[in-house]
Each structure stands twice: as C-alpha cells, then as structure tokens.
Amino acid sequence: DIVMIQSPDSLAVSLGERATINCKSSQSVLYSSNNRDYLAWYQQKPGQPPKLLIYWASTRESGVPDRFSGSGSGTDFTLTISSLQAEDVAVYYCQQYYSTPYTFGQGTKLEIK
Amino acid sequence: QVQLQESGPGLVKPSETLSLTCTVSGGSISSYYWSWIRQPPGRGLEWIGYVFYSGSTNYNPSLKSRVTISVDTSKDQFSLKLSSVTAADTAFYYCARGGGWYAFDIWGQGTMVTVSS
C-alpha cells in the first residue's frame, strides 16, 4: 500500500495569512505515460462529507475558490491557501488514486490563530 | 446535478452483515466508478472498494474477505455488504463517485453505522 503522510497534524493561521499543508507519499504517484500525478486534496468540515478541492495534484475542482492551490509531483505535494478565510477552518486530507488500495493522509486540522 | 444518498440500518449486531445502498440521482450511474469509503468517528478515511457500472469490482485487501459491492443500473443504485462485523466496523459510511484512476468528486452525506448488541 502507498502510505500518505501529512504535515503538520494541526495548524493555526491568522485570518488573511497563508496556510501550507504538506503531503508525502511512500512511492511516486506520477504516471509517466501521461505525466499526471494521481493526488487529490479534500476539505472536511464538522458533520459534513469530504469535499474535493484539487485533483491531478494541481487542478482546482469547479467552484473551489482560487485561494486554494496545489503543487508538487512524484512523492511530495503541497496544498496552499493563499489568504485564510474563516470558512476554511476544516480538516484537510490528501489522497492517492494511483494504485489500489487508494489511501488517504491522516489529516491536518486547520484553525484560526 | 448528481447527488448520492446512502440508506440502510444504523445499528448492526456483531457477527452480522452490514448492508447499505447508495442511490444516484440527477444523473446516470453508467460510465463511472462508484466507491464506498468509511470513517470511524474522529478518525481518518478508509477506502473500502469500488464498482464500475459494468459490475467489475476492486476491494481493499484489508477488507476483501468480508466485502461485496454490487451495482443495479436499472435503479441507479450500488450497494455494500460487509459481513462478520465487529465494533471496529463502527463508522460513518460514505458512498462516492470515483475510483478507477479518478478522484472522489461527489460524496453522499454519509450514514453512521454502529455495531453493537
């Protein structure tokens, strides 16, 4: 199984400031034949299902604010929120869909400082 | 827009079989992969398995011996059966569109299943 490790486990950022969450996979999730990274980011608010934010490591899902961006390739990935808003308080998960069993990171809890 | 809704018992006895159904509305179940994912309260996410609309399946090896996922295209539904449940299977169960090299882009609201006598 591909193990996904996120850092940090929790993060407190001031409103309007940048938030950065990292995700590392135990093996590459880059498929060389199409040069795509099979890595997604999700946001989960209390009492709600996860919501897809980013797929192919850097493609924003329709309707997701442009303050959310994804970067990285191979085994190291980053989710950046450029200017934190109050509604961004949530747990964020990375997930690989390169190979089964699909696996998620342990989650990063983002709070307001 | 496509919406997913889980249904099934919220309480299952130990050693029995957990059965859930996901109904797809606002679109067709055809041409997509459909997954089940679970989340114990306060914990992380675990992919259980997927079914393609054609009926082909792929399961998490950690659960493979106890899991069956099936699809009924005539009803736009897919289902999960998890046998021989224990307290460790207590979790929120989500159905989602995705798998088969695609991220999970649409999720149901989830249903809490408790395993207890």
PDB file of C-alpha atoms in Angstrom:
ATOM      1  CA  ASP A   1       0.000   0.000   0.000  1.00  0.00           C
ATOM      2  CA  ILE A   2       1.100   3.578  -0.630  1.00  0.00           C
ATOM      3  CA  VAL A   3       1.403   5.393   2.701  1.00  0.00           C
ATOM      4  CA  MET A   4       0.454   9.070   2.763  1.00  0.00           C
ATOM      5  CA  ILE A   5       1.934  11.249   5.499  1.00  0.00           C
ATOM      6  CA  GLN A   6       0.747  14.800   6.057  1.00  0.00           C
ATOM      7  CA  SER A   7       2.465  17.551   7.990  1.00  0.00           C
ATOM      8  CA  PRO A   8       1.711  19.193  10.241  1.00  0.00           C
ATOM      9  CA  ASP A   9      -1.066  17.350  12.075  1.00  0.00           C
ATOM     10  CA  SER A  10      -2.554  20.688  13.074  1.00  0.00           C
ATOM     11  CA  LEU A  11      -2.016  24.264  12.056  1.00  0.00           C
ATOM     12  CA  ALA A  12      -3.190  27.642  13.361  1.00  0.00           C
ATOM     13  CA  VAL A  13      -3.024  30.577  10.963  1.00  0.00           C
ATOM     14  CA  SER A  14      -4.241  34.167  11.246  1.00  0.00           C
ATOM     15  CA  LEU A  15      -7.040  35.374   9.008  1.00  0.00           C
ATOM     16  CA  GLY A  16      -5.655  36.658   5.727  1.00  0.00           C
ATOM     17  CA  GLU A  17      -2.380  34.797   6.120  1.00  0.00           C
ATOM     18  CA  ARG A  18      -1.046  31.874   4.100  1.00  0.00           C
ATOM     19  CA  ALA A  19      -1.620  28.276   5.175  1.00  0.00           C
ATOM     20  CA  THR A  20       0.552  25.460   3.840  1.00  0.00           C
ATOM     21  CA  ILE A  21      -0.062  21.745   4.261  1.00  0.00           C
ATOM     22  CA  ASN A  22       2.361  19.105   3.066  1.00  0.00           C
ATOM     23  CA  CYS A  23       1.776  15.546   1.925  1.00  0.00           C
ATOM     24  CA  LYS A  24       4.370  12.894   1.197  1.00  0.00           C
ATOM     25  CA  SER A  25       3.705   9.543  -0.432  1.00  0.00           C
ATOM     26  CA  SER A  26       5.782   6.423   0.206  1.00  0.00           C
ATOM     27  CA  GLN A  27       6.191   5.932  -3.538  1.00  0.00           C
ATOM     28  CA  SER A  28       5.699   8.074  -6.602  1.00  0.00           C
ATOM     29  CA  VAL A  29       2.127   8.695  -7.744  1.00  0.00           C
ATOM     30  CA  LEU A  30       3.270  10.143 -11.061  1.00  0.00           C
ATOM     31  CA  TYR A  31       2.110   8.097 -14.035  1.00  0.00           C
ATOM     32  CA  SER A  32       4.831   8.586 -16.618  1.00  0.00           C
ATOM     33  CA  SER A  33       2.719   7.758 -19.674  1.00  0.00           C
ATOM     34  CA  ASN A  34       0.513  10.840 -19.203  1.00  0.00           C
ATOM     35  CA  ASN A  35       2.704  12.863 -16.824  1.00  0.00           C
ATOM     36  CA  ARG A  36      -0.108  13.139 -14.298  1.00  0.00           C
ATOM     37  CA  ASP A  37       0.156  12.898 -10.524  1.00  0.00           C
ATOM     38  CA  TYR A  38      -2.727  10.899  -9.103  1.00  0.00           C
ATOM     39  CA  LEU A  39      -3.039  13.032  -5.988  1.00  0.00           C
ATOM     40  CA  ALA A  40      -6.132  14.781  -4.621  1.00  0.00           C
ATOM     41  CA  TRP A  41      -6.877  17.139  -1.760  1.00  0.00           C
ATOM     42  CA  TYR A  42     -10.133  17.207   0.226  1.00  0.00           C
ATOM     43  CA  GLN A  43     -11.628  19.555   2.794  1.00  0.00           C
ATOM     44  CA  GLN A  44     -13.862  18.176   5.536  1.00  0.00           C
ATOM     45  CA  LYS A  45     -15.870  20.413   7.833  1.00  0.00           C
ATOM     46  CA  PRO A  46     -17.533  19.054  11.008  1.00  0.00           C
ATOM     47  CA  GLY A  47     -20.597  16.966  10.280  1.00  0.00           C
ATOM     48  CA  GLN A  48     -20.008  17.029   6.531  1.00  0.00           C
ATOM     49  CA  PRO A  49     -18.531  14.634   3.992  1.00  0.00           C
ATOM     50  CA  PRO A  50     -15.170  15.448   2.448  1.00  0.00           C
ATOM     51  CA  LYS A  51     -15.234  17.877  -0.462  1.00  0.00           C
ATOM     52  CA  LEU A  52     -12.864  17.569  -3.408  1.00  0.00           C
ATOM     53  CA  LEU A  53     -10.672  20.656  -3.757  1.00  0.00           C
ATOM     54  CA  ILE A  54      -7.799  19.627  -6.026  1.00  0.00           C
ATOM     55  CA  TYR A  55      -7.126  16.677  -8.346  1.00  0.00           C
ATOM     56  CA  TRP A  56      -4.184  15.719 -10.558  1.00  0.00           C
ATOM     57  CA  ALA A  57      -2.179  17.428  -7.775  1.00  0.00           C
ATOM     58  CA  SER A  58      -2.842  20.939  -9.072  1.00  0.00           C
ATOM     59  CA  THR A  59      -6.190  21.119 -10.899  1.00  0.00           C
ATOM     60  CA  ARG A  60      -8.799  23.020  -8.944  1.00  0.00           C
ATOM     61  CA  GLU A  61     -12.272  21.464  -8.859  1.00  0.00           C
ATOM     62  CA  SER A  62     -15.033  23.593 -10.331  1.00  0.00           C
ATOM     63  CA  GLY A  63     -16.356  26.129  -7.829  1.00  0.00           C
ATOM     64  CA  VAL A  64     -13.351  25.983  -5.500  1.00  0.00           C
ATOM     65  CA  PRO A  65     -12.028  29.468  -4.682  1.00  0.00           C
ATOM     66  CA  ASP A  66      -8.747  30.349  -6.335  1.00  0.00           C
ATOM     67  CA  ARG A  67      -7.076  30.957  -2.971  1.00  0.00           C
ATOM     68  CA  PHE A  68      -6.698  27.155  -2.885  1.00  0.00           C
ATOM     69  CA  SER A  69      -3.810  25.776  -4.923  1.00  0.00           C
ATOM     70  CA  GLY A  70      -1.964  22.501  -5.161  1.00  0.00           C
ATOM     71  CA  SER A  71       1.609  21.854  -6.186  1.00  0.00           C
ATOM     72  CA  GLY A  72       4.257  19.161  -6.243  1.00  0.00           C
ATOM     73  CA  SER A  73       4.998  15.986  -8.146  1.00  0.00           C
ATOM     74  CA  GLY A  74       6.210  12.462  -7.593  1.00  0.00           C
ATOM     75  CA  THR A  75       6.167  11.986  -3.852  1.00  0.00           C
ATOM     76  CA  ASP A  76       5.962  15.498  -2.372  1.00  0.00           C
ATOM     77  CA  PHE A  77       2.887  17.697  -2.553  1.00  0.00           C
ATOM     78  CA  THR A  78       1.588  20.903  -1.016  1.00  0.00           C
ATOM     79  CA  LEU A  79      -1.816  22.453  -0.526  1.00  0.00           C
ATOM     80  CA  THR A  80      -1.679  26.228  -0.122  1.00  0.00           C
ATOM     81  CA  ILE A  81      -4.431  28.567   0.991  1.00  0.00           C
ATOM     82  CA  SER A  82      -3.156  31.990  -0.004  1.00  0.00           C
ATOM     83  CA  SER A  83      -5.311  34.098   2.309  1.00  0.00           C
ATOM     84  CA  LEU A  84      -7.101  32.217   5.058  1.00  0.00           C
ATOM     85  CA  GLN A  85     -10.807  32.883   5.486  1.00  0.00           C
ATOM     86  CA  ALA A  86     -12.924  31.912   8.480  1.00  0.00           C
ATOM     87  CA  GLU A  87     -14.830  29.361   6.400  1.00  0.00           C
ATOM     88  CA  ASP A  88     -11.598  27.492   5.649  1.00  0.00           C
ATOM     89  CA  VAL A  89     -11.477  26.022   9.168  1.00  0.00           C
ATOM     90  CA  ALA A  90     -11.604  22.289   8.497  1.00  0.00           C
ATOM     91  CA  VAL A  91      -9.594  19.102   8.318  1.00  0.00           C
ATOM     92  CA  TYR A  92      -7.700  18.634   5.057  1.00  0.00           C
ATOM     93  CA  TYR A  93      -6.764  15.268   3.582  1.00  0.00           C
ATOM     94  CA  CYS A  94      -4.521  14.261   0.718  1.00  0.00           C
ATOM     95  CA  GLN A  95      -5.271  11.041  -1.156  1.00  0.00           C
ATOM     96  CA  GLN A  96      -3.542   8.987  -3.822  1.00  0.00           C
ATOM     97  CA  TYR A  97      -5.541   7.304  -6.556  1.00  0.00           C
ATOM     98  CA  TYR A  98      -2.527   5.944  -8.420  1.00  0.00           C
ATOM     99  CA  SER A  99      -2.995   2.406  -7.187  1.00  0.00           C
ATOM    100  CA  THR A 100      -5.376   0.398  -5.085  1.00  0.00           C
ATOM    101  CA  PRO A 101      -5.958   0.354  -2.237  1.00  0.00           C
ATOM    102  CA  TYR A 102      -6.479   4.105  -2.511  1.00  0.00           C
ATOM    103  CA  THR A 103      -5.107   5.711   0.630  1.00  0.00           C
ATOM    104  CA  PHE A 104      -5.514   8.971   2.481  1.00  0.00           C
ATOM    105  CA  GLY A 105      -3.233  11.005   4.671  1.00  0.00           C
ATOM    106  CA  GLN A 106      -4.060  11.188   8.363  1.00  0.00           C
ATOM    107  CA  GLY A 107      -5.493  14.681   8.027  1.00  0.00           C
ATOM    108  CA  THR A 108      -4.382  18.184   9.005  1.00  0.00           C
ATOM    109  CA  LYS A 109      -6.620  20.250  11.253  1.00  0.00           C
ATOM    110  CA  LEU A 110      -6.592  23.918  10.266  1.00  0.00           C
ATOM    111  CA  GLU A 111      -7.692  26.515  12.799  1.00  0.00           C
ATOM    112  CA  ILE A 112      -7.689  30.284  13.147  1.00  0.00           C
ATOM    113  CA  LYS A 113      -4.939  31.794  15.273  1.00  0.00           C
TER     114      LYS A 113
ATOM    115  CA  GLN B   1     -26.515  17.939 -10.519  1.00  0.00           C
ATOM    116  CA  VAL B   2     -25.616  14.424  -9.441  1.00  0.00           C
ATOM    117  CA  GLN B   3     -26.410  13.610  -5.823  1.00  0.00           C
ATOM    118  CA  LEU B   4     -25.762  10.498  -3.758  1.00  0.00           C
ATOM    119  CA  GLN B   5     -27.794   9.232  -0.810  1.00  0.00           C
ATOM    120  CA  GLU B   6     -26.868   6.363   1.484  1.00  0.00           C
ATOM    121  CA  SER B   7     -29.543   4.249   3.130  1.00  0.00           C
ATOM    122  CA  GLY B   8     -29.573   1.286   5.475  1.00  0.00           C
ATOM    123  CA  PRO B   9     -29.694   0.267   9.138  1.00  0.00           C
ATOM    124  CA  GLY B  10     -27.847   2.427  11.629  1.00  0.00           C
ATOM    125  CA  LEU B  11     -27.350  -0.424  14.069  1.00  0.00           C
ATOM    126  CA  VAL B  12     -25.948  -3.864  13.281  1.00  0.00           C
ATOM    127  CA  LYS B  13     -25.245  -6.682  15.707  1.00  0.00           C
ATOM    128  CA  PRO B  14     -21.766  -8.190  15.987  1.00  0.00           C
ATOM    129  CA  SER B  15     -21.118 -11.083  13.571  1.00  0.00           C
ATOM    130  CA  GLU B  16     -23.981  -9.975  11.321  1.00  0.00           C
ATOM    131  CA  THR B  17     -23.817  -8.360   7.876  1.00  0.00           C
ATOM    132  CA  LEU B  18     -23.865  -4.612   7.321  1.00  0.00           C
ATOM    133  CA  SER B  19     -25.875  -3.683   4.227  1.00  0.00           C
ATOM    134  CA  LEU B  20     -26.027  -0.211   2.701  1.00  0.00           C
ATOM    135  CA  THR B  21     -27.364   1.161  -0.569  1.00  0.00           C
ATOM    136  CA  CYS B  22     -26.380   4.334  -2.390  1.00  0.00           C
ATOM    137  CA  THR B  23     -28.904   5.917  -4.726  1.00  0.00           C
ATOM    138  CA  VAL B  24     -27.637   8.114  -7.545  1.00  0.00           C
ATOM    139  CA  SER B  25     -29.956  10.931  -8.571  1.00  0.00           C
ATOM    140  CA  GLY B  26     -29.666  13.735 -11.094  1.00  0.00           C
ATOM    141  CA  GLY B  27     -27.577  11.619 -13.430  1.00  0.00           C
ATOM    142  CA  SER B  28     -26.863   8.108 -14.601  1.00  0.00           C
ATOM    143  CA  ILE B  29     -24.763   5.531 -12.839  1.00  0.00           C
ATOM    144  CA  SER B  30     -23.349   4.499 -16.206  1.00  0.00           C
ATOM    145  CA  SER B  31     -19.782   5.217 -17.315  1.00  0.00           C
ATOM    146  CA  TYR B  32     -18.429   5.877 -13.843  1.00  0.00           C
ATOM    147  CA  TYR B  33     -16.729   4.169 -10.936  1.00  0.00           C
ATOM    148  CA  TRP B  34     -18.524   4.210  -7.601  1.00  0.00           C
ATOM    149  CA  SER B  35     -16.854   3.741  -4.226  1.00  0.00           C
ATOM    150  CA  TRP B  36     -17.561   3.144  -0.577  1.00  0.00           C
ATOM    151  CA  ILE B  37     -15.388   4.924   1.982  1.00  0.00           C
ATOM    152  CA  ARG B  38     -15.671   4.829   5.755  1.00  0.00           C
ATOM    153  CA  GLN B  39     -14.545   6.993   8.651  1.00  0.00           C
ATOM    154  CA  PRO B  40     -14.626   5.948  12.305  1.00  0.00           C
ATOM    155  CA  PRO B  41     -15.800   8.874  14.459  1.00  0.00           C
ATOM    156  CA  GLY B  42     -12.977  11.353  14.955  1.00  0.00           C
ATOM    157  CA  ARG B  43     -10.600   9.417  12.741  1.00  0.00           C
ATOM    158  CA  GLY B  44      -9.353   9.260   9.153  1.00  0.00           C
ATOM    159  CA  LEU B  45     -10.730   7.937   5.884  1.00  0.00           C
ATOM    160  CA  GLU B  46     -10.504   4.362   4.600  1.00  0.00           C
ATOM    161  CA  TRP B  47     -11.399   3.323   1.069  1.00  0.00           C
ATOM    162  CA  ILE B  48     -13.439   0.114   1.108  1.00  0.00           C
ATOM    163  CA  GLY B  49     -13.792  -0.636  -2.594  1.00  0.00           C
ATOM    164  CA  TYR B  50     -15.363   0.342  -5.877  1.00  0.00           C
ATOM    165  CA  VAL B  51     -17.699  -0.996  -8.515  1.00  0.00           C
ATOM    166  CA  PHE B  52     -17.741   0.022 -12.154  1.00  0.00           C
ATOM    167  CA  TYR B  53     -21.154   0.389 -13.779  1.00  0.00           C
ATOM    168  CA  SER B  54     -20.404  -2.805 -15.723  1.00  0.00           C
ATOM    169  CA  GLY B  55     -20.175  -4.681 -12.424  1.00  0.00           C
ATOM    170  CA  SER B  56     -16.420  -5.117 -12.133  1.00  0.00           C
ATOM    171  CA  THR B  57     -15.090  -4.537  -8.626  1.00  0.00           C
ATOM    172  CA  ASN B  58     -11.937  -3.783  -6.678  1.00  0.00           C
ATOM    173  CA  TYR B  59     -11.700  -4.109  -2.913  1.00  0.00           C
ATOM    174  CA  ASN B  60      -9.298  -3.018  -0.201  1.00  0.00           C
ATOM    175  CA  PRO B  61      -7.294  -6.140   0.704  1.00  0.00           C
ATOM    176  CA  SER B  62      -7.754  -5.313   4.382  1.00  0.00           C
ATOM    177  CA  LEU B  63     -11.497  -5.963   3.981  1.00  0.00           C
ATOM    178  CA  LYS B  64     -11.638  -8.089   0.857  1.00  0.00           C
ATOM    179  CA  SER B  65     -12.673 -11.318   2.552  1.00  0.00           C
ATOM    180  CA  ARG B  66     -15.767  -9.653   4.029  1.00  0.00           C
ATOM    181  CA  VAL B  67     -16.829  -7.117   1.358  1.00  0.00           C
ATOM    182  CA  THR B  68     -19.183  -7.312  -1.587  1.00  0.00           C
ATOM    183  CA  ILE B  69     -20.052  -4.266  -3.670  1.00  0.00           C
ATOM    184  CA  SER B  70     -22.648  -4.567  -6.408  1.00  0.00           C
ATOM    185  CA  VAL B  71     -24.471  -2.293  -8.849  1.00  0.00           C
ATOM    186  CA  ASP B  72     -28.041  -2.156 -10.128  1.00  0.00           C
ATOM    187  CA  THR B  73     -28.045   0.088 -13.183  1.00  0.00           C
ATOM    188  CA  SER B  74     -31.822  -0.222 -13.625  1.00  0.00           C
ATOM    189  CA  LYS B  75     -32.287   1.536 -10.276  1.00  0.00           C
ATOM    190  CA  ASP B  76     -29.160   3.754 -10.430  1.00  0.00           C
ATOM    191  CA  GLN B  77     -28.020   2.206  -7.166  1.00  0.00           C
ATOM    192  CA  PHE B  78     -24.963   0.469  -5.840  1.00  0.00           C
ATOM    193  CA  SER B  79     -24.655  -1.455  -2.613  1.00  0.00           C
ATOM    194  CA  LEU B  80     -22.212  -2.506   0.087  1.00  0.00           C
ATOM    195  CA  LYS B  81     -22.299  -5.684   2.126  1.00  0.00           C
ATOM    196  CA  LEU B  82     -19.779  -6.175   4.917  1.00  0.00           C
ATOM    197  CA  SER B  83     -20.018  -9.498   6.721  1.00  0.00           C
ATOM    198  CA  SER B  84     -18.985 -10.659  10.194  1.00  0.00           C
ATOM    199  CA  VAL B  85     -18.912  -7.136  11.576  1.00  0.00           C
ATOM    200  CA  THR B  86     -17.297  -6.191  14.879  1.00  0.00           C
ATOM    201  CA  ALA B  87     -17.141  -2.986  16.891  1.00  0.00           C
ATOM    202  CA  ALA B  88     -14.146  -1.980  14.753  1.00  0.00           C
ATOM    203  CA  ASP B  89     -16.533  -1.566  11.818  1.00  0.00           C
ATOM    204  CA  THR B  90     -18.433   1.210  13.593  1.00  0.00           C
ATOM    205  CA  ALA B  91     -18.038   4.251  11.361  1.00  0.00           C
ATOM    206  CA  PHE B  92     -19.590   6.799   9.068  1.00  0.00           C
ATOM    207  CA  TYR B  93     -20.030   5.134   5.700  1.00  0.00           C
ATOM    208  CA  TYR B  94     -19.888   7.312   2.599  1.00  0.00           C
ATOM    209  CA  CYS B  95     -20.661   6.490  -0.985  1.00  0.00           C
ATOM    210  CA  ALA B  96     -18.795   8.499  -3.574  1.00  0.00           C
ATOM    211  CA  ARG B  97     -18.258   8.785  -7.315  1.00  0.00           C
ATOM    212  CA  GLY B  98     -14.684   7.953  -8.117  1.00  0.00           C
ATOM    213  CA  GLY B  99     -12.054   5.278  -8.190  1.00  0.00           C
ATOM    214  CA  GLY B 100     -10.611   3.648 -11.259  1.00  0.00           C
ATOM    215  CA  TRP B 101      -7.956   6.378 -11.602  1.00  0.00           C
ATOM    216  CA  TYR B 102     -10.326   9.229 -10.711  1.00  0.00           C
ATOM    217  CA  ALA B 103     -10.593  11.271  -7.550  1.00  0.00           C
ATOM    218  CA  PHE B 104     -13.771  11.177  -5.475  1.00  0.00           C
ATOM    219  CA  ASP B 105     -15.623  14.176  -6.795  1.00  0.00           C
ATOM    220  CA  ILE B 106     -19.140  13.629  -5.456  1.00  0.00           C
ATOM    221  CA  TRP B 107     -19.959  12.284  -1.991  1.00  0.00           C
ATOM    222  CA  GLY B 108     -23.096  11.284  -0.170  1.00  0.00           C
ATOM    223  CA  GLN B 109     -23.832  12.857   3.197  1.00  0.00           C
ATOM    224  CA  GLY B 110     -22.806   9.665   4.928  1.00  0.00           C
ATOM    225  CA  THR B 111     -24.585   7.322   7.286  1.00  0.00           C
ATOM    226  CA  MET B 112     -23.429   6.306  10.748  1.00  0.00           C
ATOM    227  CA  VAL B 113     -23.406   2.580  11.375  1.00  0.00           C
ATOM    228  CA  THR B 114     -22.883   1.310  14.899  1.00  0.00           C
ATOM    229  CA  VAL B 115     -22.006  -2.296  15.602  1.00  0.00           C
ATOM    230  CA  SER B 116     -23.412  -3.259  18.971  1.00  0.00           C
ATOM    231  CA  SER B 117     -25.537  -5.934  20.553  1.00  0.00           C
TER     232      SER B 117
END
